[in-house]
XYZ file of C-alpha atoms in Angstrom:
614
model
C 83.171 7.710 77.974
C 79.468 7.315 78.840
C 76.872 8.843 76.562
C 73.141 9.581 76.871
C 71.424 9.593 73.492
C 70.193 13.152 72.757
C 66.407 13.590 72.377
C 66.754 15.044 68.855
C 68.074 11.681 67.608
C 64.981 9.798 68.719
C 63.259 9.841 65.310
C 66.156 8.285 63.408
C 65.868 4.469 63.268
C 69.650 3.906 63.077
C 72.316 5.891 64.909
C 76.054 5.250 64.879
C 78.055 6.992 67.590
C 81.831 7.353 67.354
C 84.195 7.498 70.295
C 81.777 6.104 72.893
C 82.488 3.278 75.302
C 78.999 3.028 76.806
C 75.622 4.406 75.701
C 72.702 4.922 78.091
C 69.017 5.604 77.524
C 66.888 7.721 79.821
C 63.936 6.325 81.761
C 61.227 7.893 79.564
C 62.530 6.062 76.514
C 62.692 2.783 78.434
C 59.007 3.011 79.401
C 57.898 2.946 75.761
C 60.373 0.385 74.505
C 61.823 -3.061 74.871
C 65.444 -2.121 75.451
C 68.378 -4.445 74.848
C 71.701 -2.888 75.792
C 74.761 -5.059 75.269
C 78.483 -4.535 75.688
C 80.526 -6.637 73.231
C 83.396 -8.078 75.253
C 84.462 -10.967 73.015
C 87.669 -10.282 71.095
C 87.795 -13.401 68.945
C 85.018 -12.675 66.397
C 83.480 -15.970 67.467
C 80.598 -16.674 65.030
C 77.154 -15.554 66.223
C 78.471 -14.512 69.650
C 76.661 -11.156 69.803
C 73.320 -12.342 68.469
C 73.411 -15.320 70.851
C 73.884 -12.914 73.789
C 71.020 -10.733 72.558
C 68.764 -13.785 72.385
C 69.801 -14.693 75.946
C 68.697 -11.221 77.074
C 65.397 -11.720 75.252
C 64.913 -15.023 77.110
C 65.208 -13.167 80.418
C 62.812 -10.399 79.370
C 60.269 -12.848 77.941
C 59.506 -16.287 79.251
C 61.282 -18.700 76.928
C 58.135 -20.840 76.920
C 56.363 -17.973 75.156
C 55.423 -19.288 71.702
C 57.403 -16.577 69.901
C 60.451 -17.062 72.087
C 60.332 -20.819 71.557
C 60.313 -20.334 67.783
C 63.225 -17.891 68.014
C 65.257 -20.388 70.045
C 64.437 -23.187 67.605
C 65.417 -21.059 64.586
C 68.666 -20.017 66.245
C 69.519 -23.623 67.073
C 69.013 -24.565 63.423
C 71.319 -21.765 62.346
C 74.039 -22.822 64.780
C 73.692 -26.534 64.079
C 74.008 -25.988 60.337
C 77.771 -25.645 60.787
C 78.423 -26.971 64.303
C 77.303 -30.475 63.335
C 79.546 -30.590 60.271
C 82.582 -32.811 60.541
C 85.332 -30.295 59.931
C 87.890 -33.071 59.786
C 86.034 -34.621 56.867
C 87.684 -34.402 53.466
C 84.294 -33.887 51.812
C 83.652 -30.740 53.854
C 87.149 -29.377 53.402
C 87.179 -30.038 49.643
C 83.806 -28.383 49.130
C 85.164 -25.214 50.740
C 88.787 -24.880 49.692
C 87.963 -25.401 46.000
C 85.988 -22.153 45.852
C 87.153 -18.586 45.460
C 83.537 -17.436 45.702
C 81.052 -18.017 48.485
C 78.296 -20.604 48.742
C 76.050 -18.921 51.296
C 72.499 -19.686 50.210
C 71.743 -22.227 52.956
C 73.030 -19.931 55.706
C 71.202 -16.911 54.266
C 67.904 -18.780 54.465
C 68.488 -19.753 58.100
C 69.380 -16.138 58.938
C 66.189 -14.966 57.227
C 64.114 -17.509 59.161
C 65.621 -16.420 62.502
C 65.059 -12.741 61.683
C 61.486 -13.550 60.639
C 60.714 -15.063 64.058
C 62.181 -12.096 65.923
C 60.204 -9.733 63.688
C 56.990 -11.669 64.397
C 57.516 -11.297 68.142
C 58.341 -7.585 67.890
C 55.299 -6.941 65.706
C 53.062 -8.737 68.207
C 54.493 -6.752 71.112
C 54.147 -3.523 69.162
C 50.474 -4.191 68.428
C 49.566 -5.363 71.944
C 51.744 -3.111 74.095
C 52.495 -0.181 71.831
C 56.238 -0.644 72.317
C 59.099 -0.722 69.869
C 62.460 -2.495 70.015
C 65.672 -0.663 70.849
C 68.980 -2.492 70.427
C 72.040 -0.698 71.761
C 75.473 -2.185 71.140
C 78.649 -0.931 72.715
C 82.072 -1.668 71.146
C 80.293 -2.471 67.878
C 83.592 -2.723 66.032
C 83.990 -6.142 67.705
C 80.606 -7.558 66.675
C 81.262 -10.718 64.677
C 80.344 -10.625 61.002
C 77.609 -13.339 61.184
C 75.839 -11.455 63.998
C 75.965 -8.232 61.961
C 74.105 -10.071 59.190
C 71.354 -11.219 61.534
C 70.972 -7.768 63.102
C 70.827 -6.089 59.706
C 68.233 -8.595 58.530
C 66.022 -7.819 61.541
C 66.391 -4.112 60.836
C 65.544 -4.631 57.160
C 62.404 -6.667 57.832
C 60.921 -4.414 60.514
C 59.146 -1.140 59.688
C 61.333 1.757 60.819
C 58.713 2.829 63.376
C 59.167 -0.410 65.321
C 62.924 -0.571 65.784
C 65.864 1.611 66.684
C 69.410 0.386 66.326
C 72.135 2.323 68.136
C 75.713 1.284 67.450
C 78.504 2.693 69.558
C 82.140 2.528 68.401
C 85.030 3.092 70.783
C 86.893 4.946 68.027
C 86.237 6.131 64.489
C 84.301 3.765 62.250
C 86.907 1.660 60.338
C 87.528 3.157 56.902
C 90.439 1.400 55.194
C 89.208 -0.576 52.186
C 92.390 -1.941 50.563
C 95.330 -3.880 52.001
C 98.898 -2.728 51.456
C 100.392 -5.914 52.894
C 98.193 -8.980 52.340
C 100.262 -10.945 54.879
C 99.649 -8.459 57.704
C 96.693 -10.049 59.449
C 95.937 -7.044 61.665
C 95.703 -4.802 58.604
C 93.572 -7.431 56.863
C 91.185 -7.522 59.831
C 90.886 -3.732 59.731
C 90.082 -3.803 56.011
C 87.544 -6.615 56.486
C 85.872 -4.555 59.232
C 85.877 -1.444 57.034
C 84.222 -3.291 54.169
C 81.382 -4.750 56.221
C 80.638 -1.408 57.886
C 80.799 0.353 54.527
C 78.127 -2.045 53.267
C 76.055 -1.510 56.417
C 76.373 2.235 55.904
C 74.646 1.835 52.527
C 72.047 -0.584 53.893
C 71.144 1.250 57.109
C 71.686 4.904 56.134
C 72.475 5.783 59.760
C 72.801 9.134 61.414
C 76.484 9.302 62.395
C 77.338 11.367 65.440
C 80.018 11.663 68.098
C 83.423 13.273 67.937
C 86.163 12.341 65.508
C 88.746 10.313 67.383
C 91.417 7.684 66.806
C 90.657 4.629 64.700
C 89.302 1.555 66.463
C 92.066 -0.708 67.719
C 91.940 -4.439 66.947
C 95.351 -5.359 68.335
C 93.963 -6.847 71.567
C 92.253 -9.747 69.791
C 92.084 -13.102 71.561
C 91.703 -15.979 69.134
C 89.527 -18.925 70.160
C 89.886 -21.805 67.711
C 89.179 -25.516 67.712
C 91.478 -28.445 68.322
C 91.243 -29.578 64.698
C 93.959 -27.354 63.204
C 94.122 -24.495 60.714
C 92.215 -26.165 57.883
C 89.275 -26.926 60.156
C 89.265 -23.481 61.769
C 89.500 -21.820 58.372
C 86.678 -24.023 57.064
C 84.422 -22.896 59.929
C 85.303 -19.263 59.216
C 84.606 -19.622 55.492
C 81.335 -21.506 56.049
C 80.087 -18.804 58.402
C 81.637 -16.041 56.231
C 83.432 -14.932 59.362
C 86.500 -13.598 57.592
C 88.045 -11.717 60.507
C 88.098 -14.961 62.484
C 89.848 -16.675 59.548
C 92.565 -14.022 59.605
C 93.033 -14.641 63.343
C 93.477 -18.354 62.614
C 96.113 -17.523 60.003
C 97.840 -15.166 62.441
C 98.010 -17.895 65.071
C 99.490 -20.500 62.749
C 101.855 -18.008 61.115
C 103.447 -17.491 64.522
C 103.606 -21.223 65.234
C 105.116 -22.180 61.869
C 107.181 -19.020 61.265
C 105.463 -18.345 57.951
C 106.737 -21.537 56.339
C 103.430 -23.146 55.417
C 101.751 -23.098 52.011
C 98.513 -23.979 53.787
C 98.389 -20.672 55.671
C 98.952 -18.554 52.566
C 96.472 -20.626 50.592
C 93.797 -19.931 53.239
C 94.720 -16.226 53.196
C 94.189 -16.227 49.444
C 90.730 -17.755 49.781
C 89.675 -15.279 52.470
C 90.973 -12.276 50.521
C 89.120 -13.556 47.445
C 85.869 -13.809 49.437
C 86.373 -10.193 50.487
C 86.880 -9.153 46.834
C 90.515 -8.284 47.581
C 91.672 -10.019 44.424
C 95.177 -8.601 44.137
C 95.848 -9.577 47.751
C 94.403 -13.018 47.065
C 96.674 -13.565 44.073
C 99.700 -12.421 46.088
C 98.846 -14.938 48.795
C 98.581 -17.768 46.275
C 101.930 -16.722 44.792
C 103.462 -16.848 48.269
C 101.956 -20.294 48.840
C 103.651 -21.512 45.657
C 107.041 -20.642 47.174
C 106.449 -23.118 50.000
C 105.230 -26.045 47.868
C 107.676 -26.817 45.079
C 106.171 -29.993 43.681
C 103.370 -32.568 43.840
C 99.550 -32.413 43.888
C 99.448 -29.625 46.484
C 101.515 -27.422 44.190
C 99.089 -28.213 41.366
C 96.151 -27.288 43.608
C 97.589 -23.836 44.359
C 98.260 -23.244 40.660
C 94.609 -24.097 39.992
C 93.386 -21.591 42.575
C 95.511 -18.854 40.998
C 94.192 -19.806 37.556
C 90.589 -19.792 38.745
C 91.095 -16.322 40.202
C 92.573 -15.154 36.899
C 89.574 -16.435 34.930
C 86.726 -15.464 37.256
C 87.978 -12.209 38.740
C 90.770 -10.798 36.548
C 89.244 -12.070 33.275
C 92.797 -12.731 32.119
C 92.881 -16.023 30.235
C 96.582 -15.831 29.389
C 97.531 -15.793 33.085
C 95.059 -18.586 33.770
C 96.443 -20.715 30.926
C 99.967 -20.293 32.267
C 98.941 -21.529 35.722
C 97.011 -24.522 34.353
C 99.922 -25.554 32.141
C 102.225 -25.316 35.138
C 99.800 -27.342 37.259
C 99.832 -30.229 34.767
C 103.582 -30.636 35.343
C 103.046 -31.557 38.984
C 100.515 -34.394 38.628
C 100.333 -37.827 37.085
C 97.804 -40.652 37.365
C 99.702 -42.788 39.870
C 97.266 -42.581 42.788
C 93.941 -41.132 43.943
C 95.309 -37.746 44.986
C 97.134 -37.226 41.699
C 94.080 -38.256 39.693
C 91.938 -35.898 41.757
C 94.156 -32.894 41.161
C 94.516 -33.696 37.465
C 90.734 -33.918 37.237
C 90.406 -30.438 38.758
C 93.001 -29.073 36.353
C 91.107 -30.460 33.358
C 87.864 -29.113 34.802
C 89.382 -25.651 35.258
C 90.876 -25.610 31.769
C 87.462 -26.514 30.390
C 85.865 -23.540 32.086
C 88.685 -21.293 30.853
C 88.179 -22.433 27.249
C 84.405 -22.047 27.591
C 84.938 -18.416 28.541
C 87.328 -18.004 25.599
C 84.691 -19.471 23.254
C 82.320 -16.624 24.133
C 84.300 -14.406 21.729
C 83.922 -16.887 18.858
C 81.085 -17.674 16.496
C 79.708 -20.500 14.392
C 81.805 -23.559 13.619
C 84.889 -22.149 15.346
C 82.957 -21.804 18.589
C 81.383 -25.248 18.240
C 84.788 -26.893 17.826
C 86.057 -25.304 21.041
C 82.964 -26.393 22.965
C 83.257 -29.928 21.596
C 86.873 -30.077 22.775
C 85.796 -28.764 26.177
C 83.161 -31.494 26.469
C 85.741 -34.156 25.586
C 88.059 -32.831 28.281
C 85.274 -32.850 30.894
C 84.459 -36.459 30.010
C 88.161 -37.332 30.254
C 88.288 -35.783 33.755
C 85.176 -37.736 34.702
C 86.685 -41.010 33.480
C 89.847 -40.278 35.437
C 88.089 -40.333 38.828
C 85.049 -42.448 37.961
C 86.168 -45.494 39.967
C 87.497 -43.502 42.942
C 85.350 -43.658 46.086
C 86.939 -40.987 48.310
C 84.898 -37.920 49.218
C 87.122 -35.502 47.288
C 86.660 -37.481 44.072
C 82.900 -37.711 44.599
C 82.709 -33.939 45.023
C 84.626 -33.463 41.767
C 82.437 -36.039 40.029
C 79.236 -34.153 40.818
C 80.887 -30.873 39.909
C 81.829 -32.287 36.512
C 78.339 -33.666 35.918
C 76.813 -30.293 36.702
C 79.356 -28.543 34.468
C 78.625 -30.875 31.556
C 74.938 -29.958 31.877
C 75.949 -26.305 31.913
C 78.110 -26.804 28.812
C 75.236 -28.411 26.902
C 73.024 -25.505 27.913
C 75.592 -22.984 26.671
C 75.657 -24.905 23.382
C 71.863 -24.467 23.286
C 71.409 -28.247 23.173
C 68.674 -28.001 25.774
C 67.195 -31.459 25.275
C 70.562 -33.119 25.841
C 71.237 -30.845 28.815
C 67.889 -31.789 30.332
C 68.317 -35.535 29.871
C 71.915 -35.504 31.118
C 70.912 -33.453 34.171
C 68.037 -35.786 35.035
C 70.125 -38.924 34.515
C 72.949 -37.595 36.689
C 70.988 -36.106 39.586
C 67.411 -37.430 39.861
C 68.320 -40.283 42.227
C 70.712 -38.114 44.201
C 68.690 -34.930 44.800
C 65.388 -35.509 43.005
C 63.296 -34.000 45.832
C 65.415 -30.887 46.281
C 63.707 -27.709 45.084
C 66.979 -26.506 43.530
C 67.027 -29.643 41.373
C 63.332 -29.259 40.521
C 63.827 -25.614 39.575
C 66.705 -26.289 37.201
C 64.859 -29.242 35.681
C 61.852 -26.998 35.134
C 63.885 -24.253 33.482
C 65.750 -26.705 31.232
C 62.434 -28.369 30.293
C 61.013 -24.994 29.271
C 64.102 -24.221 27.201
C 63.852 -27.662 25.601
C 60.275 -26.911 24.523
C 58.652 -29.245 27.066
C 56.405 -26.525 28.413
C 53.966 -28.557 30.519
C 56.806 -30.521 32.120
C 58.675 -27.306 32.812
C 55.722 -25.655 34.523
C 54.992 -28.773 36.574
C 58.591 -28.970 37.797
C 58.578 -25.265 38.677
C 55.289 -25.620 40.570
C 56.674 -28.562 42.498
C 59.850 -26.586 43.214
C 57.741 -23.750 44.630
C 55.650 -26.051 46.810
C 58.799 -27.733 48.133
C 60.486 -24.415 48.932
C 57.292 -23.164 50.559
C 57.045 -26.277 52.741
C 60.598 -25.601 53.915
C 59.689 -21.978 54.729
C 62.309 -20.836 52.241
C 61.115 -17.349 51.340
C 64.213 -16.380 49.367
C 63.941 -19.199 46.827
C 60.120 -19.186 46.867
C 60.133 -15.604 45.604
C 62.638 -16.397 42.833
C 60.709 -19.499 41.744
C 57.493 -17.481 41.534
C 59.262 -14.941 39.338
C 60.388 -17.742 37.008
C 56.860 -19.191 36.953
C 55.435 -15.783 36.094
C 58.010 -15.301 33.353
C 57.505 -18.743 31.767
C 53.714 -18.471 31.897
C 53.968 -15.030 30.318
C 56.266 -16.405 27.609
C 53.843 -19.187 26.646
C 50.716 -17.015 26.808
C 49.245 -18.154 30.136
C 48.619 -14.543 31.125
C 46.110 -15.112 33.926
C 48.433 -17.603 35.642
C 51.373 -15.273 35.081
C 49.512 -12.419 36.789
C 48.843 -14.680 39.759
C 52.503 -15.799 39.958
C 53.869 -12.266 39.813
C 51.273 -11.104 42.338
C 52.206 -13.811 44.845
C 55.886 -13.167 44.257
C 55.307 -9.461 44.840
C 53.715 -10.176 48.220
C 56.793 -12.120 49.327
C 59.223 -9.504 47.998
C 57.302 -6.784 49.850
C 57.530 -8.729 53.105
C 61.245 -9.254 52.418
C 61.474 -5.531 51.589
C 63.632 -6.189 48.516
C 63.207 -3.197 46.203
C 64.783 -4.791 43.111
C 62.570 -7.869 43.301
C 59.525 -5.705 44.064
C 60.101 -3.773 40.854
C 60.562 -6.984 38.834
C 57.290 -8.488 40.067
C 55.342 -5.267 39.514
C 56.768 -5.024 36.025
C 55.836 -8.639 35.252
C 52.387 -8.224 36.820
C 51.654 -5.157 34.701
C 53.033 -6.636 31.519
C 50.954 -9.818 31.894
C 47.906 -7.655 32.717
C 48.543 -5.591 29.576
C 48.706 -8.752 27.450
C 45.543 -10.090 29.113
C 43.721 -6.809 28.460
C 43.084 -6.227 32.162
C 45.497 -3.413 32.880
C 43.071 -0.982 34.497
C 41.366 -3.390 36.889
C 44.640 -5.107 37.818
C 46.278 -1.774 38.560
C 43.718 -1.386 41.362
C 44.665 -4.853 42.649
C 48.319 -3.881 42.508
C 47.643 -0.731 44.518
C 45.877 -2.828 47.135
C 48.776 -5.316 47.407
C 51.283 -2.490 47.886
C 49.132 -0.284 50.131
C 50.957 -1.085 53.389
C 54.469 -0.992 51.960
C 54.913 2.525 50.624
C 58.106 2.945 52.655
C 59.899 0.261 50.596
C 58.577 1.063 47.110
C 60.964 2.801 44.703
C 59.850 6.393 44.017
C 59.044 5.669 40.361
C 56.696 2.848 41.341
C 55.156 4.858 44.163
C 54.270 7.644 41.755
C 52.919 5.119 39.267
C 50.597 3.537 41.816
C 49.255 6.925 42.876
C 48.093 7.573 39.308
C 45.136 5.343 38.581
C 45.576 5.397 34.794
C 46.518 2.823 32.186
C 48.829 5.329 30.518
C 51.073 5.779 33.557
C 51.536 2.025 33.994
C 53.149 1.800 30.556
C 56.233 3.398 32.119
C 56.972 -0.017 33.613
C 55.558 -2.168 30.811
C 57.920 -0.648 28.250
C 60.985 -1.917 30.143
C 62.388 -5.325 29.265
C 61.705 -8.054 31.810
C 64.830 -9.636 33.287
C 65.308 -13.243 32.185
C 65.185 -15.615 35.193
C 68.331 -17.596 35.977
C 68.428 -21.272 35.018
C 69.810 -22.124 38.459
C 68.790 -20.744 41.827
C 71.413 -18.438 43.249
C 74.114 -19.839 45.536
C 74.291 -16.579 47.491
C 72.019 -13.707 48.542
C 73.843 -10.357 48.719
C 71.059 -8.632 50.642
C 71.537 -11.131 53.483
C 75.248 -11.950 53.460
C 76.202 -8.307 52.735
C 79.224 -9.189 50.571
C 79.964 -7.679 47.178
C 79.214 -9.542 43.952
C 81.635 -10.077 41.036
C 81.667 -7.528 38.252
C 80.303 -10.193 35.905
C 78.158 -13.234 36.686
C 80.154 -15.604 34.489
C 77.532 -18.351 34.346
C 74.763 -15.984 33.307
C 77.020 -14.308 30.777
C 77.996 -17.611 29.164
C 74.424 -18.902 29.023
C 73.040 -15.782 27.400
C 76.133 -14.610 25.541
C 75.486 -13.179 22.086
C 77.315 -10.872 19.715
C 75.860 -7.621 21.004
C 76.764 -8.476 24.609
C 80.501 -7.877 24.580
C 81.030 -6.701 28.191
C 83.430 -9.495 29.016
C 85.405 -8.981 25.792
C 85.949 -5.348 26.738
C 87.125 -6.345 30.205
C 89.522 -8.915 28.764
C 90.993 -6.284 26.462
C 91.236 -3.868 29.388
C 92.974 -6.489 31.529
C-alpha cells in the first residue's frame, strides 16, 4: 500500500506508520527539505546496512568532496573498520567476547556519536544557509538492522526537532512481544529482539503512531549472510556490533546444519539472550548447552557462564556456588586450556564471594575479602607463565579485579600502587587508565596527583574527540575540586561539562552539572551572579532542560536555586563506563554490581533484599 503523509502530521518530528509498504511526500514538502526516502530490502540484518545506504544517497545529493560529506565518510569508515579489521579467528578476540554476559560497547558508542555529530553539523549548516530541514523516510523499518537504528536515533537526538523529521513505515503492526516462550525458537527470539529495540525507541522518540491496525510484521523471509569463519566468528561480529537479530540468524543456520547437537550454538544463544536482558532464556540456553558437553574444559566454561548469570543477574549465590563447584570437577592443571578454565573458575568464585561479603561487617568481612584476594593471586599464578591470548586476557582481568578488590577493602593506597604497577606500561596513555588513576589517587589522599591525572585524562579524551567520556571526566573533576574546596575550579569544570551535556542533549547529565555548578557557586558565595551565567549557558537549549530546571532558571533568585543545591550530588564512578545506554539503547542491569560493592554500607541493603527475594 502506498501512503502520502497527511498535512496535519507535518509538525510532529517523528511519525511511525503501521501497515504501509511505501510512503511518499508531496512536492511542496520536498521544496523545503532535503528528503531521503529509502526502502529497506536487506533481510539479513547486516550491520550498518541501512545507514550505509542513507550515506550513499547523501553522497549523490551532495558532492562527496564537500568538507562535511568528507568528514561523514571518514567517520563512517572508522565506525565500520572498528570491527571489520578485527581478526575474528583470533582467540584473543573470541575470548574477550564470549566471557561476557554483559556488553562492552563504549568504543562503538563513541564512534556512533562522532558519525552522528558530523551529519548534524552538515544538516545545521544546510539549515542555516538554505533554510531547509532533513526528512528521512524509511520503508519496511522492521528490517532496519539494530546498529543502523542506533545511528539514526543518535542523529535524531542531537538535532533540534525543528531541523529533522523521521518517518518510519512498518509493513505490519509494530512488533510488541517482549518475552520468549521458547528460547530455542530463533524466529520468536528475533521478534522479541525487534520488539525490545522498538519499545526503547518508542520511549526515546515519542513518535506519533498512525496507520491502521494490521497483522504483525513477518520475519520468516530472512536471508542470512554470514562469513566463512564459522559460527563463533559470526556470533562474535554480531555481539561486537550488538546486532542480536543477526546472531540469532547465525544460530538458526548452524542449528539446521548440526541438528541441534552443538553446545556452541546454545552457548551463543545464552550470551545473546543475556545481552537482551532475557535472563531466564539465557539460563535455559546454558542448561541446554551443558547437555551437549559432558566433560572437559568446555563443560567448565559453560558452568561458569551459568554461574556468572546467577551472580550478576539473578543475585542468587547458592545457584552460582553450585555451578562453580561443578565446574571445578571438569578441569585440572595438565595443560594451558585446563589452567585457563580453572583460572576463570577461581576468578568467578572470587567475585561471588566478594558479593557475599557485602552482607558482612568488620573482621568477618575482612576475612572473606582476604580469602578472595588469595584466590585471585592463586588464579594469577596458575596462568602467569602462559603466553596464549586467552591467558593474557585473563591475566589482565585478574589484575584489574585485584585493584577493584583493594578498592572495595578501602585500601586505596595499595589499590593505586597495584593499578599503576600492573597497567602503566601497558595503557599508560589511555584516558580510561588516567581517569581511574586519578580517582584512586584522590581516594588515597593524593589530591594534587589525582587532579593532575584527571586533567590529563580530560585533555586526552578531548584530543580524541570523545565527547561521552570528556563530559564524565569533567563531572569527576568538578566533584573532586568541590570536595577539596577548589570552588572556582569546580564551577568551571561543571560549567564546561554542562556545555557538552547540553550539546549531547542528555537530560540526566545536564541536571547533574547544573546541580554541581550551583552547589559550588553556593560554597563560593557567588550564587546570584553565577545563576545569570548558568541562564546564559542554557539559553539555547530550553527544549532539552527538565521542567524543574527550566522553571528554576526563569526565576532569577538565590532562593529558587536552593531547590537543586539541597539535593545530594551523585558520586562519580571510579572507572569510566563500559557502555552508554543513551547510544546503544539497551537496558541496564537492576543493580550496577561494581558501584554497589565499592560504595556498599549498612544502610544500602538493596542487594540483600533482592537476594532474599530471589
